[in-house]
mmCIF file of C-alpha atoms in Angstrom:
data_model
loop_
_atom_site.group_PDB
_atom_site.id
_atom_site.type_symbol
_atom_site.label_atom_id
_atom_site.label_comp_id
_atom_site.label_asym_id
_atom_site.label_seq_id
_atom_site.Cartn_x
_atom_site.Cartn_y
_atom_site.Cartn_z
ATOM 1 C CA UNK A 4 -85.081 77.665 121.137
ATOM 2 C CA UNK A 5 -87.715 78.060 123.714
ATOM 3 C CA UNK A 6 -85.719 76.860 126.998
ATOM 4 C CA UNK A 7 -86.980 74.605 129.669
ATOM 5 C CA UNK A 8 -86.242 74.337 133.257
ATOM 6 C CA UNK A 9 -86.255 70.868 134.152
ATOM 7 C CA UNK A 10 -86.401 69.959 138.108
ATOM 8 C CA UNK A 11 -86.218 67.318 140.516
ATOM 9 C CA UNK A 12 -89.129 65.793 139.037
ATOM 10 C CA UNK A 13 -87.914 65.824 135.672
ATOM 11 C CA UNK A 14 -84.929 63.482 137.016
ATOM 12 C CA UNK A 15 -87.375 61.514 138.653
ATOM 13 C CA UNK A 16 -89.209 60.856 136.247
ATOM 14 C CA UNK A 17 -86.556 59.953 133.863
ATOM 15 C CA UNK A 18 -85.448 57.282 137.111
ATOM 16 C CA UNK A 19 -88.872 56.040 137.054
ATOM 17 C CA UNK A 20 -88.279 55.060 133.033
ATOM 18 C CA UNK A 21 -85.530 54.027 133.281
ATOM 19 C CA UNK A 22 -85.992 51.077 136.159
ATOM 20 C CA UNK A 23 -89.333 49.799 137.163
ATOM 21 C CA UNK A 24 -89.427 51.710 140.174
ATOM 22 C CA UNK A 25 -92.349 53.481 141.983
ATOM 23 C CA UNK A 26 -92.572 57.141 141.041
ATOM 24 C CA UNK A 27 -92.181 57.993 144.877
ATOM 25 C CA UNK A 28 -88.962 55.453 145.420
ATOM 26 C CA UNK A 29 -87.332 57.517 142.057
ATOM 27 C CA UNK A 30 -87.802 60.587 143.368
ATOM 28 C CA UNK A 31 -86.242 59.555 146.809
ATOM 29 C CA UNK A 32 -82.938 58.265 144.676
ATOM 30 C CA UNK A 33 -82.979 61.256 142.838
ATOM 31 C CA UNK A 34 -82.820 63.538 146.482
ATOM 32 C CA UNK A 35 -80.104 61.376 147.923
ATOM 33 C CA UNK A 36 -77.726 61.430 144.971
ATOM 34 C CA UNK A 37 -77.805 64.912 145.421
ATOM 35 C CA UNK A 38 -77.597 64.698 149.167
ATOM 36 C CA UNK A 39 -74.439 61.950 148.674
ATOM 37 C CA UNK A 40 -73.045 64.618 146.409
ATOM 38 C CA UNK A 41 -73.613 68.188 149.056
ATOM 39 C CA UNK A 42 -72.668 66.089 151.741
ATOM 40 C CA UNK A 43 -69.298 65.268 150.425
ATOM 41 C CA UNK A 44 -68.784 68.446 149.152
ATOM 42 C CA UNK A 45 -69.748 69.630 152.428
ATOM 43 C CA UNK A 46 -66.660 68.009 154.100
ATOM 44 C CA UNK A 47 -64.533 69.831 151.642
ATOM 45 C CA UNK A 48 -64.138 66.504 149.270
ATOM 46 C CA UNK A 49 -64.338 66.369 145.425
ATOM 47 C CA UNK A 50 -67.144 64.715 143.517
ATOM 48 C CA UNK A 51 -65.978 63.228 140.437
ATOM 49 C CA UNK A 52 -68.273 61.803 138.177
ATOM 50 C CA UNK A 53 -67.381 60.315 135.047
ATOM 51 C CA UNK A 54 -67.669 61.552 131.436
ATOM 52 C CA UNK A 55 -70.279 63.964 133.429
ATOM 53 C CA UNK A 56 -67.953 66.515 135.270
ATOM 54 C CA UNK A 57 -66.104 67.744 138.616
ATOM 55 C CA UNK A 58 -67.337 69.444 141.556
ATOM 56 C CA UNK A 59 -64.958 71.068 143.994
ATOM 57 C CA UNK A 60 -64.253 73.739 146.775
ATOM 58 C CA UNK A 61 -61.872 75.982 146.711
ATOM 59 C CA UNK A 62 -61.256 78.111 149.747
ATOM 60 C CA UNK A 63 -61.215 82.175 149.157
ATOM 61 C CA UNK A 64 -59.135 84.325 151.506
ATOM 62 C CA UNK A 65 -60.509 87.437 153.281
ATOM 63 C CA UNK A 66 -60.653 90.419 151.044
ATOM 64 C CA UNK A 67 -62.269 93.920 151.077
ATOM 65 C CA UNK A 68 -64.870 94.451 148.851
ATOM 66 C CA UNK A 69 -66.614 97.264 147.928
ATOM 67 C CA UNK A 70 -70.790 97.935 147.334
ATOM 68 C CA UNK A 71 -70.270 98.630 143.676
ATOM 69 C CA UNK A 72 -73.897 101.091 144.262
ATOM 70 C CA UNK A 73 -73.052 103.306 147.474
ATOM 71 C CA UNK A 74 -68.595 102.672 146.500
ATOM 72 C CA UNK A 75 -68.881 101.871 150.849
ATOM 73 C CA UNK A 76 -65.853 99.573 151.871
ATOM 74 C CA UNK A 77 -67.413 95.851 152.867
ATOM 75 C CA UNK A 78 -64.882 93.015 154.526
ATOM 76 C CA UNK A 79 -65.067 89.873 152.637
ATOM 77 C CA UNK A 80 -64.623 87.251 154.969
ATOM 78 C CA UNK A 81 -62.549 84.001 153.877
ATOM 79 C CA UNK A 82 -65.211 81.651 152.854
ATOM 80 C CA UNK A 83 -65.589 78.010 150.940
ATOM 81 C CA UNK A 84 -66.787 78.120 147.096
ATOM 82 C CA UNK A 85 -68.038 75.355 145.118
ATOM 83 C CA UNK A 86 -67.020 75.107 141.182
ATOM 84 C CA UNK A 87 -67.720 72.654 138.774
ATOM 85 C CA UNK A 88 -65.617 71.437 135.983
ATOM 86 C CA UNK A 89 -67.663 69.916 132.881
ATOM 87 C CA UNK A 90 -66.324 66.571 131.139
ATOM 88 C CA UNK A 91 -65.345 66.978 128.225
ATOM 89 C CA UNK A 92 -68.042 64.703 127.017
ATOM 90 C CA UNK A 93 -70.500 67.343 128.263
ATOM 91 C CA UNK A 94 -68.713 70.395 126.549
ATOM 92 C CA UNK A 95 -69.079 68.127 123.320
ATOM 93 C CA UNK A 96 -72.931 67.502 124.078
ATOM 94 C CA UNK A 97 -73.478 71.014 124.964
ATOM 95 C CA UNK A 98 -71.882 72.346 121.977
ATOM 96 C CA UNK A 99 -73.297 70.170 119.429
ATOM 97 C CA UNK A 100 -76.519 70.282 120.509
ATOM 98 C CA UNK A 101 -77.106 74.026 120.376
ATOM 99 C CA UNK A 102 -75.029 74.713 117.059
ATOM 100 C CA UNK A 103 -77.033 77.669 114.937
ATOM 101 C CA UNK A 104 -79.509 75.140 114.268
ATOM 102 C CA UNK A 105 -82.419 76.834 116.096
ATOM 103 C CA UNK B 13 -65.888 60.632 146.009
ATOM 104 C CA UNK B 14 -66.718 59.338 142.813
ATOM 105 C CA UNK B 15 -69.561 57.746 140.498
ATOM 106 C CA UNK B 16 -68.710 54.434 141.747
ATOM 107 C CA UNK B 17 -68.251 55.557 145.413
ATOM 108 C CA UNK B 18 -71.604 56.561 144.728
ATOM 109 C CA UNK B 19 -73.364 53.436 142.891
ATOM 110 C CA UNK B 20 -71.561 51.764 145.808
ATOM 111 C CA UNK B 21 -73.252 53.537 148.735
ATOM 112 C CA UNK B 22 -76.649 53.379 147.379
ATOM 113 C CA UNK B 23 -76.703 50.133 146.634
ATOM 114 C CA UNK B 24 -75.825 49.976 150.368
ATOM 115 C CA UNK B 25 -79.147 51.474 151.354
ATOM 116 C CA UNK B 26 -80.733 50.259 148.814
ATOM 117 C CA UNK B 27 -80.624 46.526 149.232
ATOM 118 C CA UNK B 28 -83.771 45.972 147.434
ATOM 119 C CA UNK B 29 -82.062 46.664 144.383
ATOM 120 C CA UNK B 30 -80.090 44.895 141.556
ATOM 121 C CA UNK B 31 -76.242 46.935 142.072
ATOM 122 C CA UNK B 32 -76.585 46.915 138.280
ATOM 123 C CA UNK B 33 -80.327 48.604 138.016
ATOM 124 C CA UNK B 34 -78.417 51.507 140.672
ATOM 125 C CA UNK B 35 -76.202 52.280 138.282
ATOM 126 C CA UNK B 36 -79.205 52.670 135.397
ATOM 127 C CA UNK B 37 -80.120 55.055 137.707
ATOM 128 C CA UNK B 38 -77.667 57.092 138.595
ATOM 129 C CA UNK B 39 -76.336 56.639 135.164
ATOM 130 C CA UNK B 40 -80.182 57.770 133.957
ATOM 131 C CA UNK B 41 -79.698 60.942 136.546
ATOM 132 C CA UNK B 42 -76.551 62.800 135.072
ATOM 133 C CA UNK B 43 -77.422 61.828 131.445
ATOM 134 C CA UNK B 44 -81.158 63.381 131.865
ATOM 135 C CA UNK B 45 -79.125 66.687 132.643
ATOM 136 C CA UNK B 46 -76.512 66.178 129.603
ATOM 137 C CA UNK B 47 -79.354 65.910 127.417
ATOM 138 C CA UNK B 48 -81.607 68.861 128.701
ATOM 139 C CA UNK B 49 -77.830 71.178 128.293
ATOM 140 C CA UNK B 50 -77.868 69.941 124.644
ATOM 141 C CA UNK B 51 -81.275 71.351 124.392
ATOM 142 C CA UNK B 52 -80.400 74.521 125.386
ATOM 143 C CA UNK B 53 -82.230 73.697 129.213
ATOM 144 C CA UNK B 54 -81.914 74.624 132.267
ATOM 145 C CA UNK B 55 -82.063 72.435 135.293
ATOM 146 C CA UNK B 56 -82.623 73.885 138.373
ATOM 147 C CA UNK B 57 -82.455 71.630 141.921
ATOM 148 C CA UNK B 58 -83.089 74.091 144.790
ATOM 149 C CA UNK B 59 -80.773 73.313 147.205
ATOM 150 C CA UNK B 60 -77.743 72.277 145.151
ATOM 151 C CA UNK B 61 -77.776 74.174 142.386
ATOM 152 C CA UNK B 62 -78.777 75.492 138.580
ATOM 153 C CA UNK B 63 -76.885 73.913 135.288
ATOM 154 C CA UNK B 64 -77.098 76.331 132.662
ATOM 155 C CA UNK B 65 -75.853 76.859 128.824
ATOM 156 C CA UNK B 66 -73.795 79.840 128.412
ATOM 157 C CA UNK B 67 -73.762 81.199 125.104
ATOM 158 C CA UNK B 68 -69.738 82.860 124.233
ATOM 159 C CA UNK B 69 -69.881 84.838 121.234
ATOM 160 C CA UNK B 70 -67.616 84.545 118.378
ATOM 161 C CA UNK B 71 -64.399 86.202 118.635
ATOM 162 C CA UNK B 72 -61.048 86.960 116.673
ATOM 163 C CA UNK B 73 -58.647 84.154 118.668
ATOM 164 C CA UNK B 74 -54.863 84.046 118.529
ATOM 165 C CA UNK B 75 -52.678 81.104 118.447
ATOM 166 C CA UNK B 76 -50.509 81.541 121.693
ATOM 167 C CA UNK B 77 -47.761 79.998 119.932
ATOM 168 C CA UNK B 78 -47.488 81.543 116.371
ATOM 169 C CA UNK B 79 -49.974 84.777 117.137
ATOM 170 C CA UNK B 80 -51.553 84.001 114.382
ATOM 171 C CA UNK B 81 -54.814 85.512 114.709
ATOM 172 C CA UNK B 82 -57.738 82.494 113.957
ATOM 173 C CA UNK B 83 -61.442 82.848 114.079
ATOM 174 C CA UNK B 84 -63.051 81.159 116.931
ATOM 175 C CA UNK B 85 -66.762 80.844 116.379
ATOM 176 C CA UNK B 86 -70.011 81.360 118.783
ATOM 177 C CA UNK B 87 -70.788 78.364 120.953
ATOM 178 C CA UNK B 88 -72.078 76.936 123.895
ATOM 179 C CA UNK B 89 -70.912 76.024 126.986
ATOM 180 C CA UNK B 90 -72.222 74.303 130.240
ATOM 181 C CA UNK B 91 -72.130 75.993 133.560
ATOM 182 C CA UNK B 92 -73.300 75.456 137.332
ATOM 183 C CA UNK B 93 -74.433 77.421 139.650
ATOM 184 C CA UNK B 94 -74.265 76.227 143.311
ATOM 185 C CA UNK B 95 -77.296 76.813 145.302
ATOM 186 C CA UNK B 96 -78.280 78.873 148.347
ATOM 187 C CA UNK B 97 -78.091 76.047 150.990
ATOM 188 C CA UNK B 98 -75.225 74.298 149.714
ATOM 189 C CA UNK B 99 -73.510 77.435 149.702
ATOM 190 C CA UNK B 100 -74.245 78.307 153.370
ATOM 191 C CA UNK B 101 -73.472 74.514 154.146
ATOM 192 C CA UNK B 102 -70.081 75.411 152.982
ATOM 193 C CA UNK B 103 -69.603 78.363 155.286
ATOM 194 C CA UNK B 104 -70.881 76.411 158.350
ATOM 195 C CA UNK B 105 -74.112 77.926 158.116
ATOM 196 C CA UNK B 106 -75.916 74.691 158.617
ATOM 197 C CA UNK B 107 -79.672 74.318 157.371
#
């Protein structure tokens, strides 16, 4: 199974198949989908797409961590993290598709 | 928000365009990804963020209820990594 990493243009150009739309205009939808998506996420809303999955933020308290190389003591300020739940559609997909058949 | 708060807004923006074609496309975005995850790819959007297959290895399970110990085979599961800048957008770090 010799992975890929697909990119922006990858997306794009599945746009661009899928609608008659200029290369340049697919790519644009492409970056503002993803811009819709930060920016609500952003202002501490969820994203919730469909048989796809669920972005969120969750907010982490302060804590005091530690630099696992020199053991020193570091503060861990409270700070916003982003985590993403997968439809169960996806799970299925994902699962399926790379059964021991490689 | 949601997909159709989504399909919604471009179609806003986009009033060139059939509502129904906007949803091909944003439809045509988040399956592209689906399908590259059931290929065992990555997709990587700097800025936002990585999806990624994790492989979990088979294990000895338990049934929580009866402890009955069942065998819970290798498989695959999707993950996401959220990017540099949307991290620091989080944290008020604004780029």
């Amino acid at each position: 199974m010799a992975a890929k990493t697909l990119t922006r243009m990858d997306l794009s150009e599945a746009v661009f198949r899928e609608v008659g739309l200029s290369r340049n205009e697919s790519a644009q939808l492409v970056e503002r989908v993803l811009e819709l998506m930060s920016d609500a996420l952003v202002q501490g809303e969820q994203v919730k797409i469909s048989s796809f999955g669920t972005f969120s933020v969750r907010s982490k308290t302060a804590r005091v961590g530690r630099n696992p190389k020199t053991g020193e003591e570091v503060p861990i300020l409270p700070r916003r993290v982003l985590t993403f739940r997968p439809s169960h559609l996806m799970k299925e997909h994902v699962t399926s598709g790379n059964k021991a058949d490689a | 928000m949601i997909r159709s708060e989504m399909i919604a807004k471009l179609s806003e923006e986009n009033p060139h365009l059939y509502q129904r074609d906007v949803e091909r496309i944003v439809n045509a975005i988040f399956q592209e990804i689906i399908d590259a995850m059931a290929s065992g790819d990555r997709v990587e959007l700097r800025g936002f963020g990585a999806f990624s297959v994790k492989k979990r290895e088979a294990r000895i399970g338990r049934n929580p209820r009866t402890g009955e110990s069942v065998s819970v085979e290798e498989k695959h599961v999707p993950f996401f990594k959220a990017g540099k800048l949307l991290r620091d957008r989080l944290n008020g770090e604004d780029g």
